[in-house]
Coordinates of C-alpha atoms in Angstrom, one line a residue:
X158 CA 119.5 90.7 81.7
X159 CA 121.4 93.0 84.6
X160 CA 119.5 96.1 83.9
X161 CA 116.8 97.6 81.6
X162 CA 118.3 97.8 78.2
X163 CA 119.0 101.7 77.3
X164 CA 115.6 101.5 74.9
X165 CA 113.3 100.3 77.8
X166 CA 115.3 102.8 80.8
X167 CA 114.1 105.6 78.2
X168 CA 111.0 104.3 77.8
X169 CA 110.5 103.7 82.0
X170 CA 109.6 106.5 84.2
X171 CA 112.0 106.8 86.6
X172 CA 111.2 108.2 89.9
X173 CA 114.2 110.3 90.9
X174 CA 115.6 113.5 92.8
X175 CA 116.3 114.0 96.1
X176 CA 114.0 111.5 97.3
X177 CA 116.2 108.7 96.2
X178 CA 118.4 109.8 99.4
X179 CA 115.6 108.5 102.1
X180 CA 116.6 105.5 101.7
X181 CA 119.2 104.8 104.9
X182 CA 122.7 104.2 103.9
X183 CA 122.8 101.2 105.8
X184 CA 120.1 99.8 104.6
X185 CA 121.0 100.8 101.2
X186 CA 124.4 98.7 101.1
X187 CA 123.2 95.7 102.7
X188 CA 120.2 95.5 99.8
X189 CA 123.2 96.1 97.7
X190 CA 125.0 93.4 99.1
X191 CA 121.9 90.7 98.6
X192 CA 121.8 91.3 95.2
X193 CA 118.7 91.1 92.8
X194 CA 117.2 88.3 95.1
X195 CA 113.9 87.9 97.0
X196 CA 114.9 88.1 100.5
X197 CA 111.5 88.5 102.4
X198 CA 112.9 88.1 106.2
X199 CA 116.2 89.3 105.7
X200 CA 114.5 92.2 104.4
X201 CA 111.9 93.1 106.8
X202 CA 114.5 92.8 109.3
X203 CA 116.2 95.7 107.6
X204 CA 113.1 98.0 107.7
X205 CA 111.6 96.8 111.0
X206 CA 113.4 99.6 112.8
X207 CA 111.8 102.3 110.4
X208 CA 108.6 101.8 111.8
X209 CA 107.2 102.4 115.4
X210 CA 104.6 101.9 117.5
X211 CA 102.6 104.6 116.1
X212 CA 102.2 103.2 112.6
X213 CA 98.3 102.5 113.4
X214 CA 97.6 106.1 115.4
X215 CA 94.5 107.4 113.4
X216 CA 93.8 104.2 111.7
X217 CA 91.0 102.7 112.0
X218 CA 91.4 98.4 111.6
X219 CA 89.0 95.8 111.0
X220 CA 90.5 92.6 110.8
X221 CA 89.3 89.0 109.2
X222 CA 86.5 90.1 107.7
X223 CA 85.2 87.2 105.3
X224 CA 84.7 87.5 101.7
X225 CA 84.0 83.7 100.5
X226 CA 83.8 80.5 101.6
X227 CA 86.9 79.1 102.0
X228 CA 89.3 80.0 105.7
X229 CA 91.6 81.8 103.5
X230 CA 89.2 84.2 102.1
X231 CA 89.4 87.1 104.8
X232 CA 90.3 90.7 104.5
X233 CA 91.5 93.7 106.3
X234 CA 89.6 96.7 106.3
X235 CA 92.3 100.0 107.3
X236 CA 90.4 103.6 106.9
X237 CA 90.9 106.8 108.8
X238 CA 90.0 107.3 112.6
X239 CA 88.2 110.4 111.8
X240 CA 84.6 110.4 110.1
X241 CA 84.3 110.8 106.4
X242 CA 82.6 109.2 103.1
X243 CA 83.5 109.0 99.5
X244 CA 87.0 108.6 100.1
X245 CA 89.0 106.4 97.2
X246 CA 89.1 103.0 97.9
X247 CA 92.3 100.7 97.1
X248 CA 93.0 97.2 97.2
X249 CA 96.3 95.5 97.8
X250 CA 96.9 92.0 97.0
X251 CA 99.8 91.1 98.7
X252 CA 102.8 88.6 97.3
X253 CA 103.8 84.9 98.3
X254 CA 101.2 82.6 98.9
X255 CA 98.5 85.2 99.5
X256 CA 98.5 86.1 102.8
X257 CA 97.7 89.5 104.1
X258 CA 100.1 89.1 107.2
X259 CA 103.8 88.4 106.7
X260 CA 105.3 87.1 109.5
X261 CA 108.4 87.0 110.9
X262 CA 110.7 85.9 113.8
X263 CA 110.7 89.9 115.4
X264 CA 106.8 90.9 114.8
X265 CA 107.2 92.8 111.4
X266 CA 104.3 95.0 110.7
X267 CA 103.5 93.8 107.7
X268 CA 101.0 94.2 105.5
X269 CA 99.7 96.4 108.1
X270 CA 102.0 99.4 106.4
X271 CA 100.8 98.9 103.2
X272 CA 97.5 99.8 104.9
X273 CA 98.1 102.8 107.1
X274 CA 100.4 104.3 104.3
X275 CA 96.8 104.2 102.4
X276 CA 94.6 105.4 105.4
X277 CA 97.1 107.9 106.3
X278 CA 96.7 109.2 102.8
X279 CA 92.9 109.4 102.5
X280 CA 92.2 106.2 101.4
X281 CA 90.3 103.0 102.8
X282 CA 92.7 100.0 101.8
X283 CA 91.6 96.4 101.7
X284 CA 94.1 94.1 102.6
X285 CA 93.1 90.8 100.7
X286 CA 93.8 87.2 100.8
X287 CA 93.9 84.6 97.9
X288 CA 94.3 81.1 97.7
X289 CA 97.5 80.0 95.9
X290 CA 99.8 76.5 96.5
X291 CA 99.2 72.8 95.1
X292 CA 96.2 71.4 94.5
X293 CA 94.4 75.4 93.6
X294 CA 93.3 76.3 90.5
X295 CA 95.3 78.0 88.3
X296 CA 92.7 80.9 88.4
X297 CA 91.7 80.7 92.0
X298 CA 93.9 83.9 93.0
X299 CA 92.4 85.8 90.3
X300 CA 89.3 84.8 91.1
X301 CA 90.0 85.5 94.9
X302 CA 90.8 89.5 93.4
X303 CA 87.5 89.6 91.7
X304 CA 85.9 88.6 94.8
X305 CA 87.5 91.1 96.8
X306 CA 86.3 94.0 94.2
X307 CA 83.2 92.5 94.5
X308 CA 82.9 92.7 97.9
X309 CA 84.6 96.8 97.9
X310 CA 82.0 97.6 95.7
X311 CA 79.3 96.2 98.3
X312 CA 80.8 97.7 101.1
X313 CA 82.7 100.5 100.4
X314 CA 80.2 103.1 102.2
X315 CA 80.2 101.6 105.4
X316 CA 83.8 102.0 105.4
X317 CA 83.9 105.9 104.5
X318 CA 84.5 104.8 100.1
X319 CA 82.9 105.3 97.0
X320 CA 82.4 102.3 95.4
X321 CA 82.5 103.6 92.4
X322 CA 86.4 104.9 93.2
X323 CA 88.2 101.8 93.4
X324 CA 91.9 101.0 92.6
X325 CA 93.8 97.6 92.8
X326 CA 97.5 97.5 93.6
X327 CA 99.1 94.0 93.5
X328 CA 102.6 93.2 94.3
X329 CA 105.1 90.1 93.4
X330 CA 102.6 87.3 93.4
X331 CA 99.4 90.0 94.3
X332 CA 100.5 91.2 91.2
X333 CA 100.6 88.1 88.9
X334 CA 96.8 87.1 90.5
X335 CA 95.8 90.7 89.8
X336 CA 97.2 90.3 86.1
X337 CA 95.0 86.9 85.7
X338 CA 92.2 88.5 86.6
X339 CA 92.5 91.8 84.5
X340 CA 93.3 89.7 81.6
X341 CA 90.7 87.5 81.5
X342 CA 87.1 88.7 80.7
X343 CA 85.6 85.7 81.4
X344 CA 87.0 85.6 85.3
X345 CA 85.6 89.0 85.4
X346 CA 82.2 88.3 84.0
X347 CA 79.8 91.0 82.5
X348 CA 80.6 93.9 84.8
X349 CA 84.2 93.8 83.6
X350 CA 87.1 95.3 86.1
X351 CA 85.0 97.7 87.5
X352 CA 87.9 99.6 89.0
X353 CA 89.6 102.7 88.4
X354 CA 93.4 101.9 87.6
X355 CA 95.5 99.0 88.4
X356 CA 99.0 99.1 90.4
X357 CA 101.3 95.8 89.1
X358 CA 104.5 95.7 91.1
X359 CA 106.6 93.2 90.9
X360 CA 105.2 90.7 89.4
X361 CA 105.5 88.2 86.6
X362 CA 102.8 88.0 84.4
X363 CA 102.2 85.2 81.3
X364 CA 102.5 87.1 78.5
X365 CA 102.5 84.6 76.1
X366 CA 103.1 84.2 73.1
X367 CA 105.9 86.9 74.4
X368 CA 109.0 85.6 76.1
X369 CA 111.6 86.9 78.6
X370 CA 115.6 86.2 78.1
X371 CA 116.4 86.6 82.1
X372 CA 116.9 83.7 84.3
X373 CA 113.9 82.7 87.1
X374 CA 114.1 84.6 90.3
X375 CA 116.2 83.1 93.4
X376 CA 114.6 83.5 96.5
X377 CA 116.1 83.4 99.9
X378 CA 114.5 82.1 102.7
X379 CA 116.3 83.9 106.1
X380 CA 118.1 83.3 108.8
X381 CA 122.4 83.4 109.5
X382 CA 124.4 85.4 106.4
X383 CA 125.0 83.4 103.6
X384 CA 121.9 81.3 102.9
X385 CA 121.4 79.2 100.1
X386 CA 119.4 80.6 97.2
X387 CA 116.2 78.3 96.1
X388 CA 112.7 78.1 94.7
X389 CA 109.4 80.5 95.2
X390 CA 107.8 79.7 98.7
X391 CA 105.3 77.0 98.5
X392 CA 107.9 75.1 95.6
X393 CA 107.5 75.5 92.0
X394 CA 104.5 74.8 90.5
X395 CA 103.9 71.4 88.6
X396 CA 104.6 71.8 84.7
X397 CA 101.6 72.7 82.1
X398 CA 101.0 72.1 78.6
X399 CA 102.3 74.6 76.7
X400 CA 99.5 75.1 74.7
X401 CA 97.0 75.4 77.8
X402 CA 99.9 78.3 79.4
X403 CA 99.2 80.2 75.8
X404 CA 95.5 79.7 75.8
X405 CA 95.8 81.2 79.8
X406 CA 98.2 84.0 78.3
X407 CA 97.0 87.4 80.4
X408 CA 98.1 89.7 77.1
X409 CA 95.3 89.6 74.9
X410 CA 92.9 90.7 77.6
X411 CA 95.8 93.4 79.1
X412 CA 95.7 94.9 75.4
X413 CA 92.5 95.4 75.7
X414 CA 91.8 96.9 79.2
X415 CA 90.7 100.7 79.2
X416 CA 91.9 101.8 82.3
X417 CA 95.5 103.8 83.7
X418 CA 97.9 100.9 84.7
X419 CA 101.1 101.3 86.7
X420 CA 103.7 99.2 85.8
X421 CA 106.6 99.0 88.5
X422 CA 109.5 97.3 89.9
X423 CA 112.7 98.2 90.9
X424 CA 115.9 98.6 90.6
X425 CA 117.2 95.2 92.4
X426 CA 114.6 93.1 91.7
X427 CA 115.4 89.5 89.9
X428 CA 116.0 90.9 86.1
X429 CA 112.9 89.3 85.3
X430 CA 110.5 91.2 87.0
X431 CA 112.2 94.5 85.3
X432 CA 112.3 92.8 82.5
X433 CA 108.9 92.2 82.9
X434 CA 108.0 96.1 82.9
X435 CA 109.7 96.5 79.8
X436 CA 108.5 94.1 77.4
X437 CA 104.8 94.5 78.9
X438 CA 105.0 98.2 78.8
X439 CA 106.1 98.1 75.0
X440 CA 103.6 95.6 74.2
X441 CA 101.4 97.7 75.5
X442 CA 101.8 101.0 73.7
X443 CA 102.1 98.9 70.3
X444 CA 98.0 98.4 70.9
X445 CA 97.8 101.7 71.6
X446 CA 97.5 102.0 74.9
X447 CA 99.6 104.6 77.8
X448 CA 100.9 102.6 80.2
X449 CA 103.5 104.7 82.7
X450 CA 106.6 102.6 83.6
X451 CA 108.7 103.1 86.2
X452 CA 111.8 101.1 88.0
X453 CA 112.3 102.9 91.2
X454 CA 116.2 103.1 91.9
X455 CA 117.8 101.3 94.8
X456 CA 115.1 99.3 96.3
X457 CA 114.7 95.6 96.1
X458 CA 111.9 93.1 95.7
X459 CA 110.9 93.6 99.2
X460 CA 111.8 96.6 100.0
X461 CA 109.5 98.0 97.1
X462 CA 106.7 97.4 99.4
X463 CA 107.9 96.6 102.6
X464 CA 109.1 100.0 102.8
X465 CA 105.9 101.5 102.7
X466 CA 104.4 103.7 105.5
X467 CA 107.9 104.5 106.3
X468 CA 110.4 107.5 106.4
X469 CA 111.6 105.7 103.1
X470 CA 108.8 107.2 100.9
X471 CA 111.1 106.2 97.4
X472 CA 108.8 103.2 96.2
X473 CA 105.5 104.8 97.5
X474 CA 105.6 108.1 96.6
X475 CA 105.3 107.0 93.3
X476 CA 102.2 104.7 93.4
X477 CA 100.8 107.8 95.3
X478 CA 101.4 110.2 92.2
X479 CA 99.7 107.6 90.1
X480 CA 96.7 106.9 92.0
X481 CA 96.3 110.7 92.6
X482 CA 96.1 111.1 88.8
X483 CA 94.3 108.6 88.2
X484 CA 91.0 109.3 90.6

């Protein structure tokens, strides 16, 4: 599937106007050019030079902050220099094998965008960590989101938040953990989400007993033009029964979830994460909930979020609308 089909672009919220022309030409044609890939250097290198050395002034940072046991359960903590209390508080559960830091061979500043775009913005954003790769749980990054809520809602006023303002905004794999873990009850336990709205970007969810007709992602690792398309980072997982990916299906639990959720990707990402927004979205609305949808034109997997913080304000500015509306 190349694009959404004319039912589901009707039924998606598509975040246009003049906006749409922030993203650089350059950079525009050379996204164009990789295709509906996930190119996560060859990307950042692209929107390395949007940034500056300023991306922090009037941010306040507190870094590796744990949240569990385990090394890989630390957290970021970004919040405006000046004083204040009661602001919103979000947090972002970044993609690829759950690391809040993506690095790269030139010092990209990322996830650090993600959270100054927030800070910037009046929010205090919580840059998380999950634990994802062979030999993890099939629920540990969901649990590892749960966590982090856990600890927001305990922490929140020493940062400047309310804890009882609290958004989560996953992206690519941030987004499938974050989907576990809002649909599943049980992972939750008795408090339930406990947050205001949820942000999926991205991501691909198990919505089974629902099925997709596009092909798997192909992700590209970096380096000299040309390279060779493969698997997801950390290689594909190990194959599950059938019947236990069913019995883990996110949907039942998503149907029943009483709180605004975003659904977003965009234009260029791998047909199944648009996909992914479609079928969701109408599923969805069947049970009667209000899901918006949006596909935000000309970005790409990467540039979705990577972008953020940036002159380029075309995949942010609408995850801003939404979390606006929603507190």
């Amino acid at each position: 599937m190349k694009v959404l089909s004319a039912a589901g672009m009707a039924a998606a919220a598509l975040w246009a106007g003049s906006a749409a022309a922030q993203i650089p030409a350059d950079v525009q044609a050379k996204m164009r050019q990789m295709g509906r890939v996930v190119a996560p250097v060859d990307t950042a290198r692209l929107y390395r030079p949007l940034f500056d050395a300023r991306l922090l002034d009037g941010v306040t940072v507190v870094r590796d902050v744990s949240f569990g046991a385990d090394p890989k359960q630390v957290l970021n903590v970004y919040k405006p220099a000046a004083a204040g209390a009661g602001r919103p508080v979000l947090v972002f559960v970044p993609g690829g094998m759950g690391a809040k830091q993506m690095g790269g061979p030139e010092g990209e500043p990322f996830y650090d965008n993600v959270g100054a775009w927030g800070a910037k913005n009046g929010m205090v954003v919580i840059n998380t960590q999950f634990r994802a790769g062979p030999g993890v749980a099939w629920d540990a990054g969901a649990r590892d989101v749960g966590a982090t809520i856990a600890w927001a809602r305990a922490h929140a006023r020493e940062h400047g938040g309310d804890p009882d303002r609290i958004f989560v905004f996953g992206q690519s794999n941030g987004a499938t953990q974050t989907a576990t873990w809002l649909g599943h009850p049980e992972i939750q336990g008795a408090g339930g989400p406990g947050v205001k709205a949820a942000v999926l970007m991205g991501g691909a969810w198990n919505i089974l007993p629902l099925r997709l007709a596009s092909p798997a992602p192909r992700f590209i690792a970096g380096g000299p033009p040309g390279p060779a398309p493969g698997g997801p980072p950390g290689g594909a997982p190990p194959p599950v029964d059938p019947a236990v990916m069913l019995q883990r299906s996110n949907l039942p639990g998503l149907k029943s979830l009483d709180i605004p959720v975003l659904l977003i990707a965009a234009e260029l990402d791998p047909e199944e994460r648009t996909e992914m927004v479609e079928v969701l979205g109408a599923e969805l609305r069947k049970a009667g909930k209000a899901p918006e949808t949006v596909i935000i034109p000309g970005h790409s997997h990467m540039s979705e979020i990577l972008s953020f913080g940036s002159a380029d304000d075309t995949a942010s500015a609408p995850v801003l609308r939404f979390l606006r509306a929603a507190r």
